[in-house]
XYZ file of C-alpha atoms in Angstrom:
308
model
C 355.510 215.618 84.996
C 354.842 214.909 81.331
C 357.814 215.507 79.065
C 357.014 217.971 76.256
C 357.864 217.006 72.704
C 360.769 218.957 71.277
C 359.652 221.929 69.164
C 361.661 222.495 65.946
C 363.101 225.956 65.455
C 360.783 226.529 62.487
C 357.754 225.592 64.555
C 358.706 228.003 67.327
C 359.390 230.792 64.849
C 356.126 230.333 62.939
C 354.082 230.155 66.150
C 355.216 233.673 66.981
C 355.375 235.252 63.552
C 352.067 233.927 62.269
C 350.399 235.877 65.065
C 349.363 239.166 63.467
C 349.969 241.309 66.548
C 353.444 239.841 66.984
C 354.208 240.314 63.298
C 353.071 243.935 63.525
C 355.646 244.559 66.263
C 358.280 242.685 64.277
C 357.719 244.782 61.168
C 357.649 248.034 63.113
C 361.171 247.252 64.301
C 362.705 245.706 61.189
C 361.099 247.123 58.055
C 363.352 249.699 56.365
C 362.161 253.169 57.453
C 361.307 254.338 53.927
C 359.030 251.324 53.485
C 357.526 251.471 56.967
C 356.586 255.067 56.245
C 354.312 254.124 53.352
C 352.828 250.970 54.940
C 349.451 250.894 56.625
C 350.464 248.489 59.388
C 346.836 248.111 60.510
C 345.982 246.263 57.269
C 348.453 243.454 57.964
C 347.057 240.107 56.780
C 348.667 236.654 56.932
C 348.938 234.946 53.545
C 349.649 231.363 52.552
C 353.350 230.558 52.651
C 353.633 228.001 49.829
C 353.944 228.576 46.119
C 353.348 225.953 43.436
C 355.232 226.377 40.180
C 354.443 224.913 36.772
C 356.837 222.002 37.287
C 354.775 221.071 40.392
C 357.677 221.559 42.769
C 356.685 223.286 46.011
C 358.708 226.134 47.451
C 358.107 227.390 50.970
C 358.640 230.761 52.499
C 358.274 230.725 56.274
C 355.827 233.625 56.699
C 354.171 235.910 54.168
C 352.080 238.956 55.070
C 350.302 241.458 52.860
C 349.460 245.039 53.748
C 348.209 248.092 51.949
C 350.174 251.237 51.331
C 349.214 254.239 53.411
C 347.468 255.941 50.468
C 345.522 252.776 49.657
C 346.689 252.439 46.054
C 348.933 249.402 46.238
C 350.055 246.264 47.997
C 353.238 245.404 49.840
C 354.181 241.908 50.924
C 356.648 241.120 53.685
C 358.317 237.774 53.263
C 359.942 236.638 56.515
C 362.353 233.726 56.280
C 363.863 231.940 59.278
C 367.337 230.410 58.985
C 369.430 228.698 61.668
C 372.225 227.547 59.344
C 374.122 229.560 56.777
C 373.154 229.249 53.122
C 375.369 230.883 50.515
C 372.481 231.235 48.037
C 369.924 232.511 50.536
C 369.616 235.862 48.737
C 368.621 234.052 45.553
C 366.124 231.894 47.445
C 364.516 235.031 48.855
C 364.227 236.521 45.376
C 362.683 233.259 44.184
C 360.057 233.453 46.927
C 359.462 237.129 46.141
C 358.828 236.417 42.445
C 356.441 233.604 43.410
C 354.500 236.035 45.629
C 354.320 238.544 42.759
C 353.052 235.829 40.424
C 350.283 234.831 42.797
C 349.308 238.488 43.226
C 348.911 238.888 39.439
C 346.966 235.626 39.177
C 344.559 237.011 41.794
C 343.519 239.642 39.254
C 345.748 242.605 40.134
C 347.415 244.492 37.306
C 350.357 246.151 39.069
C 353.182 244.165 40.594
C 353.412 244.475 44.383
C 356.528 245.334 46.329
C 357.748 242.211 48.117
C 360.167 242.903 50.979
C 362.298 239.882 51.917
C 363.363 239.823 55.585
C 365.859 237.223 56.779
C 365.777 236.231 60.465
C 368.883 234.267 61.428
C 370.255 232.847 64.689
C 372.401 230.065 66.111
C 375.009 228.689 63.729
C 374.005 231.302 61.164
C 375.098 234.193 63.409
C 376.791 236.380 62.359
C 375.410 235.872 58.851
C 378.453 235.182 56.636
C 376.968 235.683 53.157
C 375.622 238.534 51.068
C 371.941 239.420 51.093
C 372.319 241.151 47.715
C 371.268 238.517 45.202
C 373.041 240.236 42.289
C 376.334 239.736 44.141
C 375.926 235.986 43.575
C 376.535 236.349 39.835
C 379.976 235.877 38.309
C 379.595 239.433 36.941
C 377.684 241.361 39.656
C 377.844 244.743 37.924
C 376.495 243.317 34.678
C 373.742 241.569 36.645
C 372.731 244.828 38.358
C 372.550 246.660 35.050
C 370.600 243.832 33.440
C 367.999 243.482 36.193
C 367.502 247.166 36.968
C 366.610 248.421 33.504
C 364.413 247.440 30.561
C 365.183 244.114 28.937
C 366.336 243.990 25.282
C 363.415 244.124 22.826
C 363.458 242.576 19.344
C 360.396 244.032 17.585
C 360.629 242.792 13.996
C 357.329 244.461 13.141
C 358.989 247.840 13.608
C 362.116 246.957 11.596
C 362.734 247.963 7.993
C 362.940 245.026 5.573
C 366.275 246.298 4.279
C 367.720 246.112 7.785
C 366.295 242.631 8.322
C 368.007 241.438 5.137
C 371.363 242.211 6.798
C 370.681 239.791 9.659
C 372.136 236.762 7.863
C 370.820 233.504 9.332
C 368.061 235.256 11.276
C 366.721 237.193 8.272
C 364.429 234.470 6.898
C 362.698 233.928 10.245
C 362.327 237.655 10.935
C 361.010 238.429 7.465
C 358.412 235.650 7.482
C 357.110 236.450 10.947
C 357.064 240.205 10.355
C 354.726 239.818 7.383
C 352.811 236.763 8.606
C 349.476 238.585 8.852
C 349.999 241.801 6.961
C 351.302 240.874 3.534
C 351.046 238.201 0.847
C 354.316 236.295 1.138
C 354.457 235.991 -2.644
C 355.494 239.648 -2.614
C 358.624 238.614 -0.722
C 359.849 236.152 -3.364
C 362.858 238.275 -4.293
C 364.017 238.625 -0.682
C 363.442 234.944 0.092
C 365.366 233.842 -2.994
C 368.246 236.168 -2.076
C 368.481 234.609 1.377
C 368.295 231.061 0.018
C 371.031 231.782 -2.539
C 373.213 233.182 0.242
C 373.102 229.786 1.931
C 371.809 231.124 5.239
C 369.039 228.531 5.574
C 369.514 224.864 6.457
C 367.447 222.179 4.751
C 365.524 221.599 7.970
C 364.768 225.310 8.258
C 363.701 225.441 4.611
C 361.287 222.524 4.964
C 359.871 223.978 8.187
C 359.454 227.382 6.513
C 357.600 225.889 3.555
C 355.370 223.861 5.835
C 354.601 227.037 7.794
C 353.817 228.985 4.610
C 351.462 226.274 3.365
C 349.584 225.995 6.666
C 349.301 229.586 7.862
C 347.573 230.847 4.763
C 349.752 233.963 4.614
C 350.305 233.427 0.910
C 347.305 233.954 -1.350
C 348.518 231.103 -3.556
C 351.172 229.140 -1.621
C 351.697 226.583 -4.399
C 352.495 229.388 -6.837
C 354.887 230.907 -4.280
C 356.787 227.622 -4.097
C 356.881 227.465 -7.898
C 358.294 230.981 -8.053
C 360.944 230.176 -5.467
C 361.982 227.056 -7.370
C 362.102 228.798 -10.740
C 364.552 231.333 -9.291
C 366.733 228.637 -7.767
C 367.466 226.530 -10.830
C 371.184 226.424 -9.972
C 370.711 225.391 -6.356
C 370.552 221.607 -6.514
C 370.348 221.002 -2.772
C 367.558 223.516 -2.324
C 365.648 222.189 -5.336
C 365.909 218.621 -4.102
C 364.679 219.689 -0.683
C 361.688 221.467 -2.232
C 360.951 218.503 -4.505
C 361.124 216.042 -1.625
C 358.928 218.308 0.476
C 356.291 218.614 -2.229
C 356.297 214.864 -2.791
C 356.019 214.092 0.935
C 353.157 216.542 1.370
C 351.309 215.293 -1.720
C 351.006 218.788 -3.135
C 350.624 217.655 -6.759
C 346.985 218.682 -6.770
C 347.795 222.342 -6.334
C 350.417 222.234 -9.062
C 348.095 220.421 -11.441
C 345.455 223.064 -10.755
C 347.941 225.705 -11.840
C 348.228 224.065 -15.237
C 344.537 224.628 -15.898
C 344.569 228.242 -14.711
C 347.078 229.797 -17.087
C 350.116 228.731 -15.048
C 351.369 225.986 -17.322
C 354.556 227.881 -18.047
C 355.382 228.071 -14.327
C 354.782 224.333 -14.015
C 357.062 223.643 -16.979
C 359.746 225.846 -15.425
C 359.765 223.942 -12.176
C 359.808 220.610 -14.007
C 362.650 221.746 -16.277
C 364.700 222.971 -13.323
C 364.184 219.717 -11.421
C 365.166 217.600 -14.423
C 368.259 219.717 -15.094
C 369.384 219.106 -11.551
C 369.096 215.345 -11.745
C 365.766 214.807 -9.999
C 364.291 211.452 -11.097
C 361.560 211.838 -13.758
C 359.024 209.856 -11.722
C 359.564 212.242 -8.779
C 359.196 215.243 -11.098
C 356.020 213.750 -12.503
C 354.534 213.258 -9.048
C 355.621 216.739 -8.004
C 354.359 218.685 -11.033
C 351.572 216.482 -12.364
C 353.153 216.434 -15.825
C 352.891 213.189 -17.753
C 355.836 211.032 -18.799
C 355.328 212.154 -22.398
C 355.428 215.821 -21.389
C 358.615 215.266 -19.424
C 360.197 213.463 -22.391
C 359.354 216.427 -24.602
C 360.991 218.732 -22.078
C 364.142 216.605 -22.006
C 364.347 216.556 -25.790
C 363.919 220.322 -25.897
C 366.731 220.614 -23.328
C 369.404 218.021 -24.183
C 371.535 219.013 -21.217
C 368.756 217.928 -18.790
């Protein structure tokens, strides 16, 4: 008599539970009564059991069925997992599978999330099951976890905040203020607030350079070069900030915009920025490249301001 190949536990389990009639009996016995009551068991349909995440790792749930609710307005999935050895984090694994099933449901074009009912079938060395099936109990602070995951998540809606309240947010204020008004307001109108935050020392040089780069590229300022001039003219005592702005302007080659300002009635603003840079020890050649002023003009400025 031919010897049969050994059948793994998983293979035996899936052979039974992937049969729709068998699964219908299984669910009629083991679904919680309140869920069984709203399920249309006749609509039971076997679904694929694997889920591919963005990182291309594959996660497997043993058996996944979908069925409609009895009033025909929603979907319920039953996720049946077989386990012959105990796993302390099994409850979390089941939640992971459940979220993956919800994701696939949404990607299929549905708008409402489906109920996904995890069912754990254990035997052998896993009996009696020694670990919790409540995934929130796996957290170091279970009660905090239950409160966090059973109510609305925190919402930070800067668009609905008052500017005066944002100004109290210290190191977050610059980011919140810029993004709040990114598409609704000329950022030049925020010069006073931006200067206040810069003087308070809440912004690092890296954050300042990134902010300026963002302002120049997003087009949220009607005249971004003028905005930078205004910021600099108000920060004449802030050497580090001025040097950062000067270096930024030089690196970005923004002399053209500043030179343009000289021919459009903005010469005084250009002189202010040059004077402030010179007073704070910025090399004349750098100031010349930054502002477009000639060496002779810079010499005249220095003579008019001996302390420069």
